[in-house]
mmCIF file of C-alpha atoms and ligand atoms in Angstrom:
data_model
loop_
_atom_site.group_PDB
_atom_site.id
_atom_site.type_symbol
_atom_site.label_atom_id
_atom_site.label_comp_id
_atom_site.label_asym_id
_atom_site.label_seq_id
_atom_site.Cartn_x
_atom_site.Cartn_y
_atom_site.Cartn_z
ATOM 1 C CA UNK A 18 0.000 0.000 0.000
ATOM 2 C CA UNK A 19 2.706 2.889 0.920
ATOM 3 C CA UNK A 20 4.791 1.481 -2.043
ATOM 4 C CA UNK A 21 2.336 2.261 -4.543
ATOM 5 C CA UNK A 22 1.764 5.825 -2.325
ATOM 6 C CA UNK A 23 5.346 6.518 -3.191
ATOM 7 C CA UNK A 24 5.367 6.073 -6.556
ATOM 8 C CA UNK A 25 2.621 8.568 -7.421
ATOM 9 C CA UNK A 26 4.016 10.594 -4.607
ATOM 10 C CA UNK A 27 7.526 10.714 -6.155
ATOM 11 C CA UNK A 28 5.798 11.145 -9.504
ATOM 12 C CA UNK A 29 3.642 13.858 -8.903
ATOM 13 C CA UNK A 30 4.499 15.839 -5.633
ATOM 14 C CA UNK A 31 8.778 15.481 -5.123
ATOM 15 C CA UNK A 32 11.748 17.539 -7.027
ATOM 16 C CA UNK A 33 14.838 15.966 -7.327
ATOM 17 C CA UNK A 34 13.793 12.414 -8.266
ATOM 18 C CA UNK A 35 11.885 10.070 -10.236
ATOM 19 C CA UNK A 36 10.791 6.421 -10.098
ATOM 20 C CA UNK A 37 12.621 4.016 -12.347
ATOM 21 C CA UNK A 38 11.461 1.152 -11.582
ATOM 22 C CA UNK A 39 9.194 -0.941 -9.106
ATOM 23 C CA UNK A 40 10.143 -4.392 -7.606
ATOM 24 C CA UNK A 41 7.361 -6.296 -6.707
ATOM 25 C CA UNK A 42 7.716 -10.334 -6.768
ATOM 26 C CA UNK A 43 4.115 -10.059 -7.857
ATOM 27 C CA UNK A 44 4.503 -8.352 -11.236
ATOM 28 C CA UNK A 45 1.312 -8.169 -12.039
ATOM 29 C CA UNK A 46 1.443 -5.452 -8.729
ATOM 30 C CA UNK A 47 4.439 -4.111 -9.904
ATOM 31 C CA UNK A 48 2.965 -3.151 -13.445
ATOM 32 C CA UNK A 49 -0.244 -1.595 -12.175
ATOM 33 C CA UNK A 50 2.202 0.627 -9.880
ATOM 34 C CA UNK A 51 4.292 1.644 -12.427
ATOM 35 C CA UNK A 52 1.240 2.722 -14.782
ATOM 36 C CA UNK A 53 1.111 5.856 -12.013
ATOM 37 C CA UNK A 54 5.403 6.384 -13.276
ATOM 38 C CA UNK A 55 6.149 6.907 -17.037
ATOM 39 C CA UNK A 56 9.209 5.290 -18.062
ATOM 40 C CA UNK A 57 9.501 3.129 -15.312
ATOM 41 C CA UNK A 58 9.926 -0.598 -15.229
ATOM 42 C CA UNK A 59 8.139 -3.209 -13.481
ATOM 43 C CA UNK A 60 10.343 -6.334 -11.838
ATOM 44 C CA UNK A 61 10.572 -8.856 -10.172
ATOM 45 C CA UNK A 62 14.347 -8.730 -7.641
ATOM 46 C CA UNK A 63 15.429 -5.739 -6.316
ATOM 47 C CA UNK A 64 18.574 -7.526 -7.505
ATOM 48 C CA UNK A 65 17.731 -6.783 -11.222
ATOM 49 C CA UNK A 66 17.170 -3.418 -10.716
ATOM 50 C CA UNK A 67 19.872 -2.951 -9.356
ATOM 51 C CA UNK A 68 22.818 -5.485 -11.533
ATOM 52 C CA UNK A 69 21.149 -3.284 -15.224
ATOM 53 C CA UNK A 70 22.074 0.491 -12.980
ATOM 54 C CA UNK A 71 18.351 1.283 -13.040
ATOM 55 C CA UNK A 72 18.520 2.940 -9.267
ATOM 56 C CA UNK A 73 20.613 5.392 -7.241
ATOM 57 C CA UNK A 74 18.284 4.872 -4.361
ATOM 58 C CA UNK A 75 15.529 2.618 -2.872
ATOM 59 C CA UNK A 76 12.253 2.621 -1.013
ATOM 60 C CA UNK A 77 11.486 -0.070 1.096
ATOM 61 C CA UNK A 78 8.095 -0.418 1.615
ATOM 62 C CA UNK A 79 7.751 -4.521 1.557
ATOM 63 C CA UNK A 80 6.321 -5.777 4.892
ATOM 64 C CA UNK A 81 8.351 -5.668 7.483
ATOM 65 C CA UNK A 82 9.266 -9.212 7.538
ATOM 66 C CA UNK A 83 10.745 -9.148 4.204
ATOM 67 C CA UNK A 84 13.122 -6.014 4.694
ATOM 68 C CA UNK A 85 16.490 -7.317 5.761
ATOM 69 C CA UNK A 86 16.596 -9.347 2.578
ATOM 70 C CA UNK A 87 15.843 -6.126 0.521
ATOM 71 C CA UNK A 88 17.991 -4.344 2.860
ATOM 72 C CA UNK A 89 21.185 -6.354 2.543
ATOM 73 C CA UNK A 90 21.825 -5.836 -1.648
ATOM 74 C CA UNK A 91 20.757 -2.738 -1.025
ATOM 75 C CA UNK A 92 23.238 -1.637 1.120
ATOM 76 C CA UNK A 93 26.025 -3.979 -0.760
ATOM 77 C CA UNK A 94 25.102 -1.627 -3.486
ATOM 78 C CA UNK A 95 25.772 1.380 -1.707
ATOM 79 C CA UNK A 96 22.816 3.301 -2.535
ATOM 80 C CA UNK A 97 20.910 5.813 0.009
ATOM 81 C CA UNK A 98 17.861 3.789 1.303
ATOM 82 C CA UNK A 99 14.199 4.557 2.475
ATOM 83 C CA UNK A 100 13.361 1.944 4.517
ATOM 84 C CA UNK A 101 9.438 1.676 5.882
ATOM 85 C CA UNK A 102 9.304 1.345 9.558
ATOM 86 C CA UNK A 103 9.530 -1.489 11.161
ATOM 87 C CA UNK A 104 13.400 -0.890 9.812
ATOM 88 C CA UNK A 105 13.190 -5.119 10.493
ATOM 89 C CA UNK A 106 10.577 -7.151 13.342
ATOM 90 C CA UNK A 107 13.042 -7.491 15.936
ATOM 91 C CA UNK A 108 16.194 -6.878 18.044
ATOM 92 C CA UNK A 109 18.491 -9.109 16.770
ATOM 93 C CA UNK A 110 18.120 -8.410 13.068
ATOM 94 C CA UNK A 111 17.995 -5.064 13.462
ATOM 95 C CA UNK A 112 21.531 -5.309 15.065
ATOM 96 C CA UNK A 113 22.366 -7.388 12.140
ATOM 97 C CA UNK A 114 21.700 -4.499 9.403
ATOM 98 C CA UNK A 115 23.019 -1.819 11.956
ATOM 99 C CA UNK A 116 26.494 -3.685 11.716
ATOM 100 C CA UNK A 117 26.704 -3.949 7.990
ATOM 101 C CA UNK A 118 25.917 -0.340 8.072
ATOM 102 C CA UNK A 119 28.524 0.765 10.155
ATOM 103 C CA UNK A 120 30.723 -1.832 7.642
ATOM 104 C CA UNK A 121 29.986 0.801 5.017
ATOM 105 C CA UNK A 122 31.172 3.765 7.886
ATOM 106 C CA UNK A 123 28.425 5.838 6.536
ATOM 107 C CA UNK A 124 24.546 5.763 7.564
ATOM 108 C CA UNK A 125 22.357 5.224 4.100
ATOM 109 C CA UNK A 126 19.114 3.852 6.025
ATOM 110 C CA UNK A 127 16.588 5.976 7.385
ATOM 111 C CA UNK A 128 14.006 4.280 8.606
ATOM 112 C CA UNK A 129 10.029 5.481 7.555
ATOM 113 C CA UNK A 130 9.006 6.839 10.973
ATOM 114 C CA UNK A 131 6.744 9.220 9.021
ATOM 115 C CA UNK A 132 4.950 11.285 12.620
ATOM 116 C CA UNK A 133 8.340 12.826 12.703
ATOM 117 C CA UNK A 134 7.405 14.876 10.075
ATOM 118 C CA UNK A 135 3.981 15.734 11.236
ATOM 119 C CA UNK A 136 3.571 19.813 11.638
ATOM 120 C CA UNK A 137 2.153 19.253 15.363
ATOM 121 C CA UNK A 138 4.449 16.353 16.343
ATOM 122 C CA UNK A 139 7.257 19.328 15.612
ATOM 123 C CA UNK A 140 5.420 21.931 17.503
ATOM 124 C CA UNK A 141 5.196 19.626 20.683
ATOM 125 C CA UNK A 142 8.442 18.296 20.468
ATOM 126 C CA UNK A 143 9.790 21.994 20.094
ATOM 127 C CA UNK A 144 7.322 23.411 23.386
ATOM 128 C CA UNK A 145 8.897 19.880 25.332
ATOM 129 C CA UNK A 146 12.489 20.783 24.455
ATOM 130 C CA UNK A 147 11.662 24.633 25.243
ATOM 131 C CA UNK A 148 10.192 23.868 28.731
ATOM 132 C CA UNK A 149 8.045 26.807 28.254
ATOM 133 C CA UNK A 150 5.418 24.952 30.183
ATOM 134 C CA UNK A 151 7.585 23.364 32.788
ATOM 135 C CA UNK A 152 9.094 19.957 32.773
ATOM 136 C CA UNK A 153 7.023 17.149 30.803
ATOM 137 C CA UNK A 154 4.527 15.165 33.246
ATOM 138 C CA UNK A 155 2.570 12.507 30.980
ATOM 139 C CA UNK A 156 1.590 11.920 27.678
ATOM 140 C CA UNK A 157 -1.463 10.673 26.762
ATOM 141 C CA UNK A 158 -1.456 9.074 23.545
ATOM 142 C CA UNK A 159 -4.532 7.372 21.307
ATOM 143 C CA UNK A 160 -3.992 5.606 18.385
ATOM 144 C CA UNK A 161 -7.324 4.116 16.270
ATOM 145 C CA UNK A 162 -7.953 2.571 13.184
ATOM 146 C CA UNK A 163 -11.022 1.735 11.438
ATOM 147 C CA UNK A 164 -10.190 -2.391 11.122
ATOM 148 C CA UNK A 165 -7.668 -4.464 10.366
ATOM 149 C CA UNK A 166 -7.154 -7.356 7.945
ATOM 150 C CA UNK A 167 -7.248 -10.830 8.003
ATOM 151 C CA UNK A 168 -3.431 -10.895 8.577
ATOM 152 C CA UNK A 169 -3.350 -9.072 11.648
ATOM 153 C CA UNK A 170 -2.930 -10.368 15.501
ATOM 154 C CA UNK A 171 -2.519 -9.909 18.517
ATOM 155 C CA UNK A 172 1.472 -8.729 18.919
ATOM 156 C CA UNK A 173 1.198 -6.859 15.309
ATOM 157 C CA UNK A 174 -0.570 -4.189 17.553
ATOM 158 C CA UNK A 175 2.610 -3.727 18.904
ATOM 159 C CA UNK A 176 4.939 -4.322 16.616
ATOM 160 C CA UNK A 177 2.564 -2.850 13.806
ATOM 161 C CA UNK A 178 0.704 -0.241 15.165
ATOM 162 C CA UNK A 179 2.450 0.829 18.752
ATOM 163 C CA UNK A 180 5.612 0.833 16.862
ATOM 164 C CA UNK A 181 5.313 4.572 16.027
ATOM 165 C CA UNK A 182 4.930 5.640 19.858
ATOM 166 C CA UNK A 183 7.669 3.414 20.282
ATOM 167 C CA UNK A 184 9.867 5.647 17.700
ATOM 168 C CA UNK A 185 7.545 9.246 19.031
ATOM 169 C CA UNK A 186 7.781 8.679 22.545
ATOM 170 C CA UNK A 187 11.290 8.795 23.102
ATOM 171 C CA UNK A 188 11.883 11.152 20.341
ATOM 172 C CA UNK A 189 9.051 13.752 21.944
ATOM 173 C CA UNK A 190 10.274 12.780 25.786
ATOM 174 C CA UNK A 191 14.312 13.017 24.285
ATOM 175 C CA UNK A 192 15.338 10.081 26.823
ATOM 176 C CA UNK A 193 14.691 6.783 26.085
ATOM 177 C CA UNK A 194 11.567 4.768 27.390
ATOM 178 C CA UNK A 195 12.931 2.297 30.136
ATOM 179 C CA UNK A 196 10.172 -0.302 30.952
ATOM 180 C CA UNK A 197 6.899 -1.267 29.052
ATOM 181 C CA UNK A 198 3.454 -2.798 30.522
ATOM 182 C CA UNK A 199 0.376 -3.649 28.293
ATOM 183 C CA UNK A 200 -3.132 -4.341 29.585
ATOM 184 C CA UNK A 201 -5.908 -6.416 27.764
ATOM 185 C CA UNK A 202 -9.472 -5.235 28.997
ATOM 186 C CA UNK A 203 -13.101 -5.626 27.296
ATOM 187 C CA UNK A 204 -12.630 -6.695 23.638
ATOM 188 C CA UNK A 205 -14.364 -4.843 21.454
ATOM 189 C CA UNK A 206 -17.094 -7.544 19.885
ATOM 190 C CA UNK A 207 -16.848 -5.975 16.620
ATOM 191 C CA UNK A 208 -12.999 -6.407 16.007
ATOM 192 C CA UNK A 209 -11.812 -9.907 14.625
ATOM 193 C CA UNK A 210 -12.346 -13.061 17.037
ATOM 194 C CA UNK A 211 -8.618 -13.378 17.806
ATOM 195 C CA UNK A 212 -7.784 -9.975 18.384
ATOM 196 C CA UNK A 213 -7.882 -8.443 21.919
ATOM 197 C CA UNK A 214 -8.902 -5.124 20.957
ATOM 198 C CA UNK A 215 -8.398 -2.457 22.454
ATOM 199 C CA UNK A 216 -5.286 -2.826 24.418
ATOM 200 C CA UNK A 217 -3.482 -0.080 26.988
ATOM 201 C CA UNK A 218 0.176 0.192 26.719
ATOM 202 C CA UNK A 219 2.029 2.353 29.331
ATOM 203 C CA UNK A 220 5.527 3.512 28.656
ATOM 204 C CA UNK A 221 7.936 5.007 31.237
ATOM 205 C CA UNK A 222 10.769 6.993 30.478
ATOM 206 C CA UNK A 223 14.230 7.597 31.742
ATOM 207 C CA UNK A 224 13.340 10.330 33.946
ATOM 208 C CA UNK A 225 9.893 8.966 35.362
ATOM 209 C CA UNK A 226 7.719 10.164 32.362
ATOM 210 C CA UNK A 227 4.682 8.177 32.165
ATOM 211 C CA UNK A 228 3.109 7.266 28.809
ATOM 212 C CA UNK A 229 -0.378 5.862 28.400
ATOM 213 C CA UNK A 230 -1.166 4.509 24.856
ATOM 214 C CA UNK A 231 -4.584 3.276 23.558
ATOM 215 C CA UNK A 232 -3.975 1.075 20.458
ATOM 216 C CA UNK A 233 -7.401 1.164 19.514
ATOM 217 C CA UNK A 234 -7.459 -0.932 16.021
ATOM 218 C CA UNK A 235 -11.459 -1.744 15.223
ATOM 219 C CA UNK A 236 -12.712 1.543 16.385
ATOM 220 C CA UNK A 237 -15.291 1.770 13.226
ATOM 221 C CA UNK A 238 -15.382 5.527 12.779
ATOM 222 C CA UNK A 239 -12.178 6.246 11.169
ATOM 223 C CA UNK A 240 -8.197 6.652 11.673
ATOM 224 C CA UNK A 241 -7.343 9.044 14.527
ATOM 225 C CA UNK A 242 -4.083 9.382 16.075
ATOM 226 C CA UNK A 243 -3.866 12.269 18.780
ATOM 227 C CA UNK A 244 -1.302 13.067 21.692
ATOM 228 C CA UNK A 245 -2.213 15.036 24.928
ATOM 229 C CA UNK A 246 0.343 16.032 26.849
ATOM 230 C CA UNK A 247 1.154 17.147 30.349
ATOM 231 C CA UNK A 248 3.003 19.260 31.653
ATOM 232 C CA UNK A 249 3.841 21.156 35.161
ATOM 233 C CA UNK A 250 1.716 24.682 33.940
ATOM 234 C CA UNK A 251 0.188 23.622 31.268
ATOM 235 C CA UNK A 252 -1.924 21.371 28.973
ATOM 236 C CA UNK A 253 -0.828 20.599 24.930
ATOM 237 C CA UNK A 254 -2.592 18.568 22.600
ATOM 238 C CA UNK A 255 -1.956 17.787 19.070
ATOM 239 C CA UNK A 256 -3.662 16.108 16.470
ATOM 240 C CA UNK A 257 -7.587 16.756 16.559
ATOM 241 C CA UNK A 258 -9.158 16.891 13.142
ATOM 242 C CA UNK A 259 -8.889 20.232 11.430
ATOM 243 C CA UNK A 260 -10.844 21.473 7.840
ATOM 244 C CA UNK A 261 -14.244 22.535 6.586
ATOM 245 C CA UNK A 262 -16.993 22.507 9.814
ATOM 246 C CA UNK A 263 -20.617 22.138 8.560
ATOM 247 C CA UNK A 264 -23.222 22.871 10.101
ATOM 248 C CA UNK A 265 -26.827 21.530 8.594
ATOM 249 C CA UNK A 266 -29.626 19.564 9.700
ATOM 250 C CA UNK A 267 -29.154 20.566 13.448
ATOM 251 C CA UNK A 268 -25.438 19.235 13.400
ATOM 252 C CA UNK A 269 -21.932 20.611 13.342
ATOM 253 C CA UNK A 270 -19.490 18.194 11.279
ATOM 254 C CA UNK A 271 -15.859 17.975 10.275
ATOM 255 C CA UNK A 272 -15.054 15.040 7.961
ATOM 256 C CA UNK A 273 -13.019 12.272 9.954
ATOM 257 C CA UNK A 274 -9.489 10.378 8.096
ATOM 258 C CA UNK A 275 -10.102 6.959 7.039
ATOM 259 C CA UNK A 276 -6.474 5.949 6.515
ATOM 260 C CA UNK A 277 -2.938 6.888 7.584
ATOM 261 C CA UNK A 278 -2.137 7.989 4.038
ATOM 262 C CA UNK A 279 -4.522 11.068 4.104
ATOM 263 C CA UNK A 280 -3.638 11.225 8.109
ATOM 264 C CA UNK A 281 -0.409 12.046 7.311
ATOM 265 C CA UNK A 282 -0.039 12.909 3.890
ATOM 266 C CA UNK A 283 1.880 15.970 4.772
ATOM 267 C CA UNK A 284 4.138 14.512 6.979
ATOM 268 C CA UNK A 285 5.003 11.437 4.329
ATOM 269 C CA UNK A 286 5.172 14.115 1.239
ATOM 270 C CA UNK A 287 7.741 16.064 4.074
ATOM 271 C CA UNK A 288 9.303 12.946 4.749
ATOM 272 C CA UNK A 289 10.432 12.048 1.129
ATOM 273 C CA UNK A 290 10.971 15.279 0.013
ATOM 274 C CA UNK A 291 13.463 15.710 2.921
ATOM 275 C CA UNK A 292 15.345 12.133 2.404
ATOM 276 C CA UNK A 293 15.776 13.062 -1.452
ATOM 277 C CA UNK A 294 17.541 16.072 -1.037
ATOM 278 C CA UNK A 295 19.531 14.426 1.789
ATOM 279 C CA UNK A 296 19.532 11.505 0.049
ATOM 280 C CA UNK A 297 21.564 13.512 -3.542
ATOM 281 C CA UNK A 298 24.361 14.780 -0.885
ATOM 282 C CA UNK A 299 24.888 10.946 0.128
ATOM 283 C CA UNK A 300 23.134 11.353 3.814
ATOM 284 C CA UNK A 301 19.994 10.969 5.773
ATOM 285 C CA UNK A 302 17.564 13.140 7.055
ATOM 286 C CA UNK A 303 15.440 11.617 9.464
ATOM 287 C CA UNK A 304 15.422 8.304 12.365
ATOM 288 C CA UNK A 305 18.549 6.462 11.720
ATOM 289 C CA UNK A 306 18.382 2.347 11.451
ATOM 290 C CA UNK A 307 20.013 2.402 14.736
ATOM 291 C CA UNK A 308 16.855 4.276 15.512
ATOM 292 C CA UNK A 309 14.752 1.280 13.967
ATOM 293 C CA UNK A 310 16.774 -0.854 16.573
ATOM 294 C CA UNK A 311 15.403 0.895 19.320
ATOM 295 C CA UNK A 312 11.983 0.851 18.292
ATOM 296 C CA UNK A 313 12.498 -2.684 17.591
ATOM 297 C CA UNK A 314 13.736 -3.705 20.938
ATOM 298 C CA UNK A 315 10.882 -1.834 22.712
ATOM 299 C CA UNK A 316 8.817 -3.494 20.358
ATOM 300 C CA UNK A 317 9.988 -6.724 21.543
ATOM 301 C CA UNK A 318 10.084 -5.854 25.133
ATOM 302 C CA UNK A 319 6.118 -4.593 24.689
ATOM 303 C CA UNK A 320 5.046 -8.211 22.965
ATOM 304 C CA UNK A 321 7.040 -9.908 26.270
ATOM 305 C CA UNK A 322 4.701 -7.370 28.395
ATOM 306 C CA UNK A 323 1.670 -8.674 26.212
ATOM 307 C CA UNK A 324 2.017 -12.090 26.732
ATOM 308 C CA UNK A 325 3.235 -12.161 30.205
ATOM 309 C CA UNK A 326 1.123 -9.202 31.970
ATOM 310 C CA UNK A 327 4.161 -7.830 33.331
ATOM 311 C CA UNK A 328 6.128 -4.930 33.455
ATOM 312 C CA UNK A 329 9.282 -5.617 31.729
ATOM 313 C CA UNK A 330 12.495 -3.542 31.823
ATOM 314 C CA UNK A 331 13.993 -2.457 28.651
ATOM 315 C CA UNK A 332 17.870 -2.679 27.669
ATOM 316 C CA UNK A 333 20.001 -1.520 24.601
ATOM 317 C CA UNK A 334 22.735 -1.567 23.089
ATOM 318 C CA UNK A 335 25.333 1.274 23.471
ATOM 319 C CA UNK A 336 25.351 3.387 20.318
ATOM 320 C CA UNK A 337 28.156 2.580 18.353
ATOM 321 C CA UNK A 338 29.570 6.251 17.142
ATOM 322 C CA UNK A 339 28.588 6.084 13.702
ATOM 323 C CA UNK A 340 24.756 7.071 15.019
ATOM 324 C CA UNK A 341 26.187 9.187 18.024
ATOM 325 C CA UNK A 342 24.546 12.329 16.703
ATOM 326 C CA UNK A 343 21.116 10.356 16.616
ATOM 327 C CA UNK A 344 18.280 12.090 18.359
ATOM 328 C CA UNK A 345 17.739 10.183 21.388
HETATM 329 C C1 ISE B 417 0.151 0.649 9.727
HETATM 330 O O1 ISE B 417 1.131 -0.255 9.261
HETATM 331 C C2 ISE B 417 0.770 1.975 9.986
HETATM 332 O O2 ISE B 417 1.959 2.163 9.941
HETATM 333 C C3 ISE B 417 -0.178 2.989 10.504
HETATM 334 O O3 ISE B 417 0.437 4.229 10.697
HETATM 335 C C4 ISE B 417 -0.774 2.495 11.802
HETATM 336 O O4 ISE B 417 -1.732 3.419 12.276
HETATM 337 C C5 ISE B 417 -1.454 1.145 11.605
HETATM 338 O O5 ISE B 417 -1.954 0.689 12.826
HETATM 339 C C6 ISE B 417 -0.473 0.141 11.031
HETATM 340 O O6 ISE B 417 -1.140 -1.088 10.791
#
């Protein structure tokens, strides 16, 4: 789905590059994209694409159980790389790409963490950092989607869904998030029969910041992701849905999202326009794959929390230098 958002993306919205091709083992997916890219070619291997010099630089937008095998010719080939988050599903292999990047002694993943981008994401980070309104207290964060897919279970809302608060968090907070708890209460009797849906996640961070997170994935009405956030004087919150009010028939109504790609259409267009001017001076412009690790490991840590009902502490590794300038 954000593969074939890319392409017209690229096509239509971003300067400074153009699709060449689209890799899809499924060609018949791979053609339809490329109808939205004149000129470009539909294949099969990212391998092909690039052994015949077709690309100077790749989107990853596979599921996230696929990347590291798109991710190592990739970075064998050198080439600046876009790589949709989850950078890979856990820890280890995350480590794993992280060390043939520092191989290379140059960082060419970024890792799709998209909220990053998001106009009110930057405000709030910028009034946290500021401390305009005191030191941060809590964060109060809910994230709903209309209803997921056949494929989708119980730890994907973790390592699917709660993966973004796992990147934002820490990235808002700027320490890291140190422990992880997830709670299971009524299931919501419309959401599939082997989902436990709606589930609470609570994050704390380095310096005592508590996080509450309502992954919310069957919630009917549409996609809404918003953030409140407390602080010692003062209230923020980012996030509620903005554009045309009408009022008619006795009611006042402003049209809801549906998807993450309208959601955050600004922040992805941001996003890609950023990494391909970055991306034509040979660097990045955005989370880092050691960033991806740490996302990856709190991922991990929150499916342990899931399954167990515990709280469960959360180690990393120390930063190796090559991503010492990272954010957090
Ligand atoms: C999806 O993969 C995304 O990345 C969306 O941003 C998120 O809201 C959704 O829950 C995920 O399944």
């Amino acid at each position: 789905m954000m593969g074939a958002d890319h392409v017209t993306r690229i096509t239509e919205k971003i300067s400074g590059a153009a699709v060449t091709a689209v890799v899809d083992p499924d060609l018949t997916r791979a053609t339809t994209a490329v109808e939205n890219a004149p000129g470009a070619v539909a294949l099969p291997r990212i391998e092909d694409a690039l052994e015949q010099g077709l690309v100077d630089a790749v989107i990853i937008a596979t599921p996230g159980r696929f990347h590291e095998p798109v991710l190592i010719p990739a970075l064998d080939a050198g080439i600046p790389i876009l790589c949709e988050k989850p950078l890979t599903p856990d820890s280890e292999s995350s480590l794993r790409i992280a060390a043939r990047e520092q191989e290379l002694g140059r960082t060419l993943i970024q890792v799709g963490f998209m909220r990053r981008f998001d106009a009110e994401y930057i405000q709030l980070k910028e009034l946290i950092r500021s401390g305009d309104a005191g030191h941060l207290l809590a964060l109060h964060c809910a994230h709903r989607n209309p209803t997921t897919g056949a494929g989708y279970d119980d730890p994907m809302l973790i390592t699917d869904s709660v993966a973004h608060e796992m990147d934002i968090v820490p990235w808002l907070a700027g320490e890291p998030v140190v422990a992880v708890e997830v709670r299971k209460g009524r299931r919501n009797s419309l959401a599939p029969s082997w989902l436990n849906d709606p589930q609470m996640v609570l994050l704390e961070t380095e310096s005592g910041v508590l996080v509450d997170v309502e992954i919310n994935v069957n919630v009917q009405f549409g996609y809404q992701v918003t953030t409140q956030a407390v602080f010692e004087r003062g209230i923020a919150e980012i996030g509620r849905t903005a554009g045309l009010g009408l009022w008619q028939d006795a009611h006042r109504a402003v049209a809801e999202h549906t998807s993450f790609k309208t959601r955050f259409a600004a922040a992805y267009d941001s996003e890609i326009q950023r990494w391909v001017t970055a991306a034509r001076r040979g660097e990045i412009d955005g989370p880092s794959a050691w960033d991806g690790y740490r996302a990856a490991t709190l991922c991990e840590a929150g499916v342990e929390a899931q399954t167990t009902g515990r709280r469960v502490e959360v180690q990393y590794a120390p930063t190796p230098p090559l991503y010492a300038s990272s954010s957090h």
